[in-house]
Amino acid sequence: MPLKDIRRRGTAAAAAALLAAPLAACAGGGSSSAGGSGAYVFALAQDFQGVDRAKYASEASKIVGDVMHSRLLELDTETGRAAGTCAPGVPPKIAADSPLVESWTTADGGKAIEVTLRGGVKSAAGNVLTSDDVKWSIDRLKAIDASAKTLWFTVGGFDPDDTISVESPTTFTLHLKSPSELAAYTLAGNAALILDSKDAKAHATPDDPWATKYLTDHTADFGPWKLTAFSPQQLTFDQNPNYAGERGNVKRVVLRSVPEASSRIQLVQTGQAAETSGLDYTQLESLKKSGAVKLVECGNPGRDWLGLNTEDPVLGKPEVRQAISMALDRSAIATAVYRGFATPAQGGLSKAYGEFGDGAGYRHDVAGAKKLLGQAGVGGGFSFTLSVSSAQPGAHAQNLAVLVQQQLKAVGIDVKIKNVPSAVQYKADGLAGKMQAFLMAESPAVGNPGYSAWLSLGKNGLQNYGKFDEPRLDALAADLQAGAGGETKAKTAELAGLIAERQPAVYLVDRSTVNVRNTCVTDLPSTGFGNDFTRAKASCQ
């Protein structure tokens, strides 16, 4: 169905037509061997707000970004990886080239990245990629993409005032304020989506100079796919006919919104969808036992944590946060909630970064917790409100909240659970510091201990909903993001120790990414930080 026809039809009729489309594509549209023409259908829980990187506001945006894939650099998904598994290592390596870039190198003592574009790369509109497209894409994110600006200029370390120098249509230099190990990872992430400026500007208006309306439901970029159908319930991507990079045998990628977890499970079990996400751990356990699907685990420094607002008169006391940490039985939480798909947190940083500290603050010690509460002047007990959302840390949030509530009752803490149905509201309340306590998933886009700490606990961290402010943590995080050289291990250990002592985030478990796929998916090159749908190989019937 053409994109214009979907916009023209009523919402209900359009949705019905779209929901039927992928069933035919997966059920009989492709062959069972290489060269097949079927669709890779991904069933997600969330509706879609569009494909404009500047307007992303949901977890589904990560999948959308992986599909669009019009990035300067790429993660190395092949080194050490067997078919059907994830590439090992935290952080993953950066590939030496990409479908857009012929070569890149650091210069000026690490304060510059010199890039040579691959010649003849074309968008679906037929326009050739040039350095001007890169410059326009950077100018656009500076103007309207708040999260991308943070990733480029706070995390990546690029110079916001002198970001790019264009030398020729195929060569340019990116400038950094200081050397940063995270700069290349920024260029390999979804914040570095490169747009076809000619196509976008052709649809811009004086009131909309950055073509936000057009780019809500169009993909004007140089990636392997082109959006051909859009609704809040489904995105359909067909091949960019001008893409010359390596491909698998999938001819179409379909992202479907299917709110009910049971429906998503059924779609994957029957092969009507190749993959799904957003399942709780009880469901994952059941699927693992059934053998009806493949569960592909990818290592990363992901963690789930209990956040406590440090500006609260009681929760702001380090002794209270330490007591709460000691009162929690992480082994019981890992067993009851995560069903073997996570391990108890033992330190201030994920075990993916190494073993740091003796884990004293993470041991279950009810008597010790009560003693600390007494020292903090709240030995008689107190109460706080724990906000939860199915968006953070995921579908298991409610079960996790109830167990935290039960365990803290043993030390005289009364936890009141407040459900926040809107993911947007949950994020807004968090950024505004309105939540007294909350549950979060720490899923770093980059495997760097400094970035992980900054993300949730840095003064300007994207997930610092607890308003923690500790200059030493910020300094250590910045050093590790820049590259601490021979001091990396020592500074990582100091950072882990500081977090373990102050408990600004009460870390609960370390977890990996679990990908739920039908057995028809032969391979999908992946790391713990993303997937390459372009080279997917599947035989869904």
XYZ file of C-alpha atoms in Angstrom:
541
model
C 0.000 0.000 0.000
C 1.545 3.366 -1.010
C 2.440 5.749 1.781
C 0.071 8.448 0.516
C -2.861 5.998 0.512
C -2.250 5.098 4.156
C -2.283 8.755 5.181
C -5.468 9.338 3.203
C -7.469 6.469 4.668
C -9.149 6.539 8.076
C -7.099 5.389 11.037
C -9.042 2.188 11.692
C -9.084 1.107 8.056
C -5.417 1.930 7.585
C -4.438 0.034 10.713
C -6.427 -3.021 9.670
C -4.818 -3.067 6.245
C -1.348 -2.653 7.721
C -1.756 -5.331 10.363
C -2.702 -7.844 7.700
C 0.234 -7.022 5.434
C 3.124 -8.619 7.341
C 1.206 -11.847 7.868
C 1.177 -12.429 4.141
C 4.778 -11.363 3.796
C 6.015 -13.719 6.474
C 3.590 -16.543 5.887
C 4.274 -17.111 2.263
C 6.049 -14.215 0.619
C 9.586 -15.534 0.758
C 11.650 -18.555 -0.036
C 13.326 -20.719 2.589
C 16.859 -20.162 1.381
C 19.254 -17.369 0.568
C 17.706 -15.006 -1.928
C 14.324 -15.228 -0.208
C 11.911 -12.312 -0.506
C 10.160 -12.466 2.861
C 9.925 -9.797 5.530
C 11.713 -9.542 8.839
C 8.759 -8.665 11.077
C 9.642 -7.224 14.484
C 6.737 -7.005 16.953
C 7.158 -4.276 19.580
C 4.918 -3.091 22.400
C 5.029 0.621 21.567
C 3.267 2.662 18.918
C 5.437 4.703 16.560
C 5.649 8.484 16.637
C 7.640 8.733 13.442
C 11.140 8.076 12.121
C 12.687 11.513 12.606
C 15.754 11.051 14.815
C 15.113 14.511 16.316
C 11.685 13.439 17.593
C 12.521 10.045 19.092
C 10.789 9.522 22.440
C 10.441 5.779 23.023
C 12.378 2.544 23.349
C 11.146 1.608 19.859
C 13.376 4.366 18.493
C 16.452 2.194 19.084
C 15.089 -0.429 16.709
C 14.076 2.232 14.183
C 17.613 3.620 14.280
C 19.148 0.182 13.772
C 16.962 -0.331 10.704
C 17.716 3.060 9.166
C 21.454 2.525 9.698
C 22.627 5.627 7.799
C 25.597 6.197 10.131
C 29.149 7.261 9.438
C 30.758 4.436 11.404
C 29.640 0.932 12.344
C 30.235 -1.421 15.236
C 32.223 -4.529 14.380
C 29.617 -7.294 14.575
C 31.808 -10.053 13.119
C 35.033 -10.424 15.110
C 34.750 -13.491 17.324
C 31.108 -14.078 16.401
C 29.542 -17.331 15.209
C 26.381 -17.267 13.085
C 23.292 -16.769 15.208
C 25.232 -15.344 18.169
C 26.357 -11.901 19.295
C 29.819 -10.437 18.878
C 31.604 -10.641 22.240
C 33.290 -7.848 24.102
C 32.473 -4.693 26.029
C 32.946 -2.296 24.423
C 32.624 -3.703 20.888
C 35.180 -2.645 18.333
C 34.562 0.007 15.691
C 34.725 -1.340 12.145
C 37.517 -0.027 9.933
C 35.009 1.241 7.371
C 31.258 1.382 6.742
C 28.784 1.514 3.843
C 29.107 5.310 3.964
C 32.791 5.740 4.855
C 35.813 4.452 2.964
C 38.282 5.321 5.746
C 38.714 7.369 8.895
C 41.558 8.202 11.225
C 42.260 10.322 14.280
C 44.560 13.341 13.965
C 45.840 16.353 15.918
C 46.649 14.286 18.982
C 43.157 12.800 19.094
C 41.369 16.157 18.754
C 40.245 15.522 15.170
C 38.745 12.714 13.081
C 39.508 12.815 9.371
C 36.913 11.078 7.210
C 36.834 10.019 3.573
C 33.374 9.146 2.269
C 32.819 6.161 0.035
C 32.242 7.293 -3.530
C 28.929 6.809 -5.306
C 26.777 6.178 -2.203
C 23.185 7.095 -3.091
C 19.996 7.692 -1.178
C 16.727 6.118 -2.278
C 16.000 9.457 -3.991
C 19.119 8.964 -6.130
C 21.222 11.745 -4.595
C 24.941 11.074 -4.048
C 26.293 11.375 -0.500
C 28.635 14.340 -0.017
C 30.327 16.128 2.850
C 27.627 18.797 2.614
C 25.039 16.194 3.658
C 27.098 15.452 6.739
C 27.440 19.153 7.592
C 23.695 19.764 7.101
C 22.834 16.774 9.289
C 25.084 18.146 12.048
C 23.575 21.627 11.701
C 20.106 20.095 11.961
C 20.830 18.164 15.138
C 22.324 21.304 16.676
C 19.120 23.183 15.887
C 16.404 20.725 16.925
C 17.736 17.443 18.374
C 18.396 17.881 22.095
C 19.425 14.304 22.862
C 21.733 14.096 19.836
C 23.391 17.353 20.909
C 24.077 15.827 24.306
C 25.542 12.691 22.743
C 27.722 14.625 20.292
C 28.971 17.448 22.465
C 28.745 16.229 26.064
C 29.439 12.519 25.567
C 31.344 12.420 22.278
C 33.368 15.536 23.041
C 32.934 17.218 19.652
C 33.396 20.974 19.468
C 29.911 22.566 19.216
C 31.299 25.800 17.781
C 33.693 24.267 15.246
C 32.345 20.793 14.592
C 33.202 20.139 10.957
C 35.546 21.402 8.252
C 34.652 20.374 4.699
C 37.684 19.871 2.474
C 36.017 18.330 -0.566
C 32.768 16.587 -1.559
C 34.159 13.354 -0.090
C 36.508 14.493 2.683
C 35.945 16.399 5.912
C 37.358 16.734 9.421
C 35.412 16.566 12.681
C 36.862 18.560 15.577
C 36.848 17.677 19.275
C 37.449 19.938 22.266
C 39.743 17.264 23.706
C 40.549 13.616 22.929
C 37.660 11.253 23.649
C 37.370 7.493 23.419
C 33.641 7.926 22.894
C 33.802 10.094 19.772
C 33.951 7.144 17.359
C 31.119 5.391 19.220
C 28.999 8.503 18.852
C 29.540 8.317 15.089
C 28.500 4.647 15.171
C 25.292 5.408 17.072
C 21.820 6.558 16.132
C 22.648 10.175 16.977
C 24.898 10.211 13.889
C 22.182 9.539 11.303
C 23.239 11.226 8.054
C 20.381 12.661 6.007
C 20.019 13.359 2.303
C 20.018 17.152 2.552
C 18.819 17.657 -1.037
C 15.747 15.508 -0.482
C 15.020 17.028 2.930
C 15.482 20.642 1.820
C 13.194 20.029 -1.152
C 10.404 19.408 1.363
C 11.298 22.169 3.829
C 9.199 25.318 4.213
C 9.833 28.730 5.778
C 7.894 27.557 8.829
C 9.649 24.186 8.845
C 13.231 24.789 7.634
C 14.449 21.389 8.880
C 11.675 19.402 7.141
C 10.412 17.870 10.373
C 6.955 17.177 8.916
C 8.395 15.376 5.909
C 10.929 13.410 7.928
C 8.295 12.186 10.383
C 7.153 9.604 7.850
C 9.889 9.612 5.208
C 13.472 8.327 5.324
C 15.625 10.778 3.411
C 18.960 9.126 4.168
C 21.663 6.875 2.712
C 20.837 3.677 4.572
C 19.816 0.305 3.165
C 16.066 0.787 3.633
C 13.352 3.223 2.577
C 10.154 3.766 4.545
C 7.274 2.847 2.237
C 4.344 2.688 4.676
C 3.716 4.486 7.946
C 1.128 4.453 10.706
C 1.397 4.584 14.501
C 0.846 0.822 14.420
C 3.344 -0.159 11.737
C 6.424 0.903 9.822
C 7.297 -0.880 6.579
C 10.787 -0.539 5.118
C 11.632 -1.786 1.622
C 15.076 -1.891 0.102
C 16.818 1.271 -1.028
C 17.436 0.231 -4.651
C 20.596 2.340 -4.756
C 22.243 0.731 -1.727
C 25.431 -1.099 -2.736
C 26.507 -2.448 0.636
C 26.439 -6.036 1.840
C 22.994 -7.559 2.400
C 21.440 -10.718 3.756
C 18.389 -12.294 2.132
C 15.671 -10.174 3.754
C 13.823 -7.951 1.298
C 11.638 -6.022 3.742
C 11.685 -5.023 7.408
C 8.355 -4.498 9.159
C 8.040 -3.010 12.639
C 4.622 -3.710 14.165
C 3.035 -2.341 17.289
C 1.438 -5.218 19.182
C 0.628 -4.065 22.736
C -0.307 -7.437 24.203
C 2.724 -9.529 25.161
C 0.797 -12.778 24.653
C 0.032 -11.752 21.076
C 3.663 -10.900 20.383
C 4.749 -14.266 21.751
C 2.251 -16.087 19.562
C 3.381 -14.208 16.470
C 7.004 -15.229 17.055
C 6.168 -18.816 17.978
C 4.165 -19.272 14.755
C 6.696 -17.511 12.547
C 4.369 -14.626 11.711
C 6.981 -12.393 13.328
C 10.709 -12.995 13.287
C 11.441 -11.232 16.586
C 9.852 -9.456 19.525
C 10.837 -7.532 22.641
C 9.313 -6.127 25.826
C 8.622 -9.488 27.513
C 8.943 -9.999 31.227
C 11.344 -12.570 32.596
C 8.656 -15.080 33.517
C 7.663 -15.151 29.861
C 11.300 -15.490 28.803
C 11.730 -18.409 31.188
C 8.681 -20.143 29.742
C 9.907 -19.605 26.182
C 13.344 -20.946 27.062
C 11.840 -24.135 28.462
C 9.516 -24.584 25.493
C 12.275 -24.489 22.876
C 9.784 -22.890 20.497
C 11.966 -19.836 19.889
C 15.629 -18.837 20.043
C 16.837 -16.679 22.911
C 20.045 -14.941 21.845
C 21.832 -13.224 24.733
C 24.233 -10.353 24.077
C 26.624 -9.210 26.779
C 26.599 -5.555 27.751
C 26.891 -3.451 30.930
C 23.121 -3.204 31.383
C 21.788 -2.941 34.943
C 18.487 -2.339 36.702
C 18.485 -0.016 39.676
C 16.427 1.620 42.353
C 16.742 5.387 42.160
C 16.357 7.559 45.257
C 15.976 11.325 45.070
C 19.017 12.759 46.828
C 17.219 16.069 47.375
C 14.675 14.312 49.611
C 15.279 15.102 53.314
C 15.403 11.408 54.266
C 16.515 9.633 51.092
C 19.189 12.269 50.610
C 21.123 10.845 53.570
C 23.856 8.410 52.406
C 23.253 6.209 55.473
C 19.611 5.755 54.476
C 20.545 4.812 50.919
C 23.181 2.406 52.234
C 20.596 0.857 54.564
C 18.121 0.394 51.724
C 20.833 -1.287 49.665
C 21.714 -3.669 52.501
C 18.054 -4.468 53.174
C 17.528 -5.775 49.648
C 18.094 -9.454 48.943
C 19.457 -9.277 45.426
C 19.763 -13.042 45.044
C 16.060 -13.412 45.792
C 15.279 -10.586 43.365
C 17.370 -12.191 40.601
C 15.601 -15.518 41.111
C 12.031 -14.329 41.608
C 11.905 -11.501 39.054
C 14.657 -12.208 36.514
C 14.326 -16.006 36.438
C 17.989 -16.672 35.771
C 18.451 -13.960 33.132
C 20.335 -11.606 35.475
C 22.861 -11.814 38.307
C 22.875 -9.895 41.602
C 24.739 -6.572 41.457
C 27.938 -6.743 43.508
C 29.497 -3.339 43.038
C 29.213 0.229 41.890
C 29.830 -0.689 38.243
C 28.703 -3.548 36.050
C 30.766 -6.747 36.168
C 31.248 -6.218 32.421
C 33.926 -3.694 33.414
C 35.665 -6.049 35.847
C 35.516 -6.909 39.537
C 35.931 -3.842 41.750
C 35.519 -3.761 45.532
C 34.356 -6.384 47.994
C 30.641 -5.769 47.483
C 30.030 -5.001 51.188
C 27.291 -2.493 50.417
C 25.482 -5.062 48.303
C 25.293 -7.866 50.863
C 21.911 -8.700 52.334
C 22.166 -7.620 55.980
C 18.869 -6.727 57.681
C 20.491 -6.099 61.076
C 23.120 -3.845 59.524
C 20.439 -1.950 57.613
C 18.428 -1.314 60.783
C 21.566 -0.053 62.535
C 22.266 2.431 59.745
C 18.673 3.682 59.796
C 19.012 4.278 63.514
C 22.220 6.256 62.965
C 20.383 8.351 60.370
C 17.636 9.182 62.866
C 14.895 7.125 61.195
C 15.196 3.913 63.182
C 11.462 4.007 63.853
C 10.770 3.678 60.131
C 9.543 5.992 57.396
C 7.741 5.783 54.059
C 8.383 6.836 50.494
C 6.600 6.598 47.151
C 8.119 4.387 44.445
C 7.065 5.369 40.922
C 7.000 2.586 38.337
C 6.320 2.342 34.623
C 6.287 -0.573 32.208
C 8.676 1.509 30.077
C 11.361 1.528 32.801
C 13.009 -0.817 33.437
C 10.565 -2.936 31.417
C 7.603 -5.278 31.590
C 8.883 -6.670 34.898
C 8.736 -3.294 36.672
C 5.599 -4.021 38.677
C 6.873 -7.393 39.934
C 10.189 -5.804 40.869
C 8.463 -2.965 42.722
C 6.345 -5.370 44.772
C 9.390 -7.398 45.820
C 11.317 -4.250 46.785
C 8.274 -3.184 48.798
C 8.144 -6.522 50.620
C 11.859 -6.618 51.411
C 12.066 -3.049 52.719
C 9.098 -3.668 55.009
C 11.397 -5.948 57.033
C 13.455 -2.896 58.126
C 10.464 -0.673 58.836
C 10.277 1.150 55.496
C 6.783 1.516 54.053
C 6.936 1.696 50.248
C 3.892 3.045 48.414
C 3.834 2.064 44.729
C 2.620 4.612 42.183
C 1.996 3.502 38.593
C 2.809 6.033 35.884
C 1.137 4.731 32.695
C 2.783 7.196 30.303
C 6.432 6.613 29.394
C 6.687 10.252 28.320
C 5.334 11.437 31.687
C 7.680 9.111 33.574
C 10.678 10.584 31.776
C 9.422 14.150 32.230
C 8.849 13.632 35.952
C 12.291 12.085 36.278
C 14.112 14.892 34.508
C 12.243 17.399 36.660
C 13.241 15.553 39.843
C 9.596 15.052 40.815
C 9.813 11.362 41.746
C 10.786 10.428 45.286
C 11.970 6.983 44.200
C 11.867 5.154 40.880
C 13.010 2.063 38.996
C 15.266 2.371 35.958
C 17.147 0.374 33.375
C 20.725 1.476 32.755
C 21.359 0.465 29.161
C 24.443 2.399 28.051
C 24.782 3.086 24.355
C 28.548 2.878 24.833
C 30.530 0.298 26.810
C 32.620 2.689 28.888
C 32.552 2.788 32.722
C 32.751 6.572 32.752
C 29.798 6.842 30.422
C 27.751 4.328 32.446
C 28.343 6.329 35.634
C 27.681 9.684 33.959
C 24.480 8.436 32.277
C 22.668 7.757 35.560
C 24.665 9.664 38.171
C 26.540 12.506 36.461
C 25.377 16.019 37.244
C 24.070 16.407 33.684
C 23.481 12.709 33.042
C 20.552 11.786 30.820
C 19.067 9.522 33.513
C 20.098 11.374 36.672
C 16.534 11.531 37.967
C 17.831 11.355 41.561
C 19.642 14.703 41.169
C 22.919 13.303 42.508
C 25.703 15.892 42.423
C 29.240 14.745 43.215
C 32.154 16.594 41.542
C 34.587 13.710 42.065
C 32.271 11.283 40.268
C 31.917 13.738 37.395
C 35.698 14.132 37.171
C 36.362 10.382 37.177
C 33.623 9.780 34.623
C 35.035 12.487 32.354
C 38.575 11.088 32.594
C 37.392 7.576 31.703
C 35.331 8.831 28.783
C 38.327 10.745 27.471
C 40.630 7.747 27.923
C 42.552 7.522 31.169
C 45.507 5.681 29.650
C 47.515 3.723 32.204
C 45.250 5.036 34.975
C 42.104 3.452 33.551
C 41.931 0.522 35.974
C 42.721 2.640 39.038
C 40.173 5.296 38.153
C 37.532 2.682 37.312
C 38.092 1.089 40.726
C 37.847 4.476 42.465
C 34.637 5.266 40.581
C 33.093 1.900 41.489
C 34.075 2.423 45.124
C 32.576 5.899 45.269
C 29.244 4.615 43.918
C 29.265 1.666 46.314
C 29.892 3.976 49.272
C 27.426 6.753 48.451
C 24.761 4.531 46.824
C 23.311 7.306 44.619
C 21.856 4.443 42.577
C 20.963 1.249 44.417
C 21.988 -1.238 41.743
C 19.956 -4.440 41.836
C 21.102 -6.744 39.026
C 23.490 -6.979 36.098
C 21.771 -8.218 32.957
C 22.432 -8.916 29.315
C 20.258 -8.158 26.294
C 17.944 -11.071 25.470
C 16.771 -11.227 21.856
C 13.651 -13.344 21.273
C 13.660 -14.738 17.726
C 11.873 -17.394 15.749
C 14.052 -20.309 14.637
C 13.559 -19.091 11.062
C 16.130 -16.346 11.770
C 19.369 -17.936 10.647
C 21.526 -14.948 11.535
C 21.318 -11.322 12.587
C 24.713 -9.671 13.133
C 24.505 -8.128 16.601
C 26.391 -6.767 19.560
C 25.011 -5.947 22.988
C 24.514 -2.407 21.644
C 22.511 -2.963 18.466
C 21.615 -5.073 15.436
C 22.417 -4.957 11.726
C 19.128 -5.828 10.027
C 20.701 -5.164 6.639
C 22.645 -8.427 6.779
C 19.917 -10.501 8.418
C 19.351 -13.979 7.031
C 15.998 -15.597 7.622
C 13.714 -18.237 6.111
C 10.363 -17.325 7.658
C 7.515 -18.989 5.785
